[in-house]
Amino acid sequence: MNKIIVSLLFFITTAFAEVINQYPSQELVDSGIKIIDIRTLGEWRETGLIQGAIPLTFFDIFGNYNIPVFMNKLRSHVKEGEKFAIICHVGNRTAMLADYLDKEEHMQVINLLGGMDYAAKKGLKMVPYEAK
């Protein structure tokens, strides 16, 4: 019975979930929410990452992507039902991906408007990218 109730609550919350669009802020970073940086390796090396962000590229340098591979990696960082944020350079790539994650994967995602460009202008703390 409890499993049915939990499943029903999860379905209701995900069925009515929609993408949250907001600008990056220090408050968001300080909240501890996971921020997935979907930019390319070259972009991470050039600007670094928001402190605490998880580098997980979606599009390669040619604009190609592999959804099953990306989703497998994403699910290793984000638990089912967990809200998280995604960021790219200016917000174009995340706008497309956030819509997909919401509608097709039923994930609770925050699309960070303005991307790293906005975050840098607002003075959010950046750290150098380090390969793992």
PDB file of C-alpha atoms in Angstrom, residues 10 75 78-82 107:
ATOM      1  CA  PHE A  10       5.858  10.695  -7.514  1.00  0.00           C
ATOM      2  CA  ARG A  75      21.710   9.376 -13.676  1.00  0.00           C
ATOM      3  CA  VAL A  78      21.295  12.849 -10.087  1.00  0.00           C
ATOM      4  CA  LYS A  79      18.920  10.637  -8.126  1.00  0.00           C
ATOM      5  CA  GLU A  80      15.407   9.944  -9.333  1.00  0.00           C
ATOM      6  CA  GLY A  81      13.139  12.813  -8.314  1.00  0.00           C
ATOM      7  CA  GLU A  82      16.056  15.082  -7.360  1.00  0.00           C
ATOM      8  CA  MET A 107      13.123  15.234 -14.413  1.00  0.00           C
TER       9      MET A 107
END
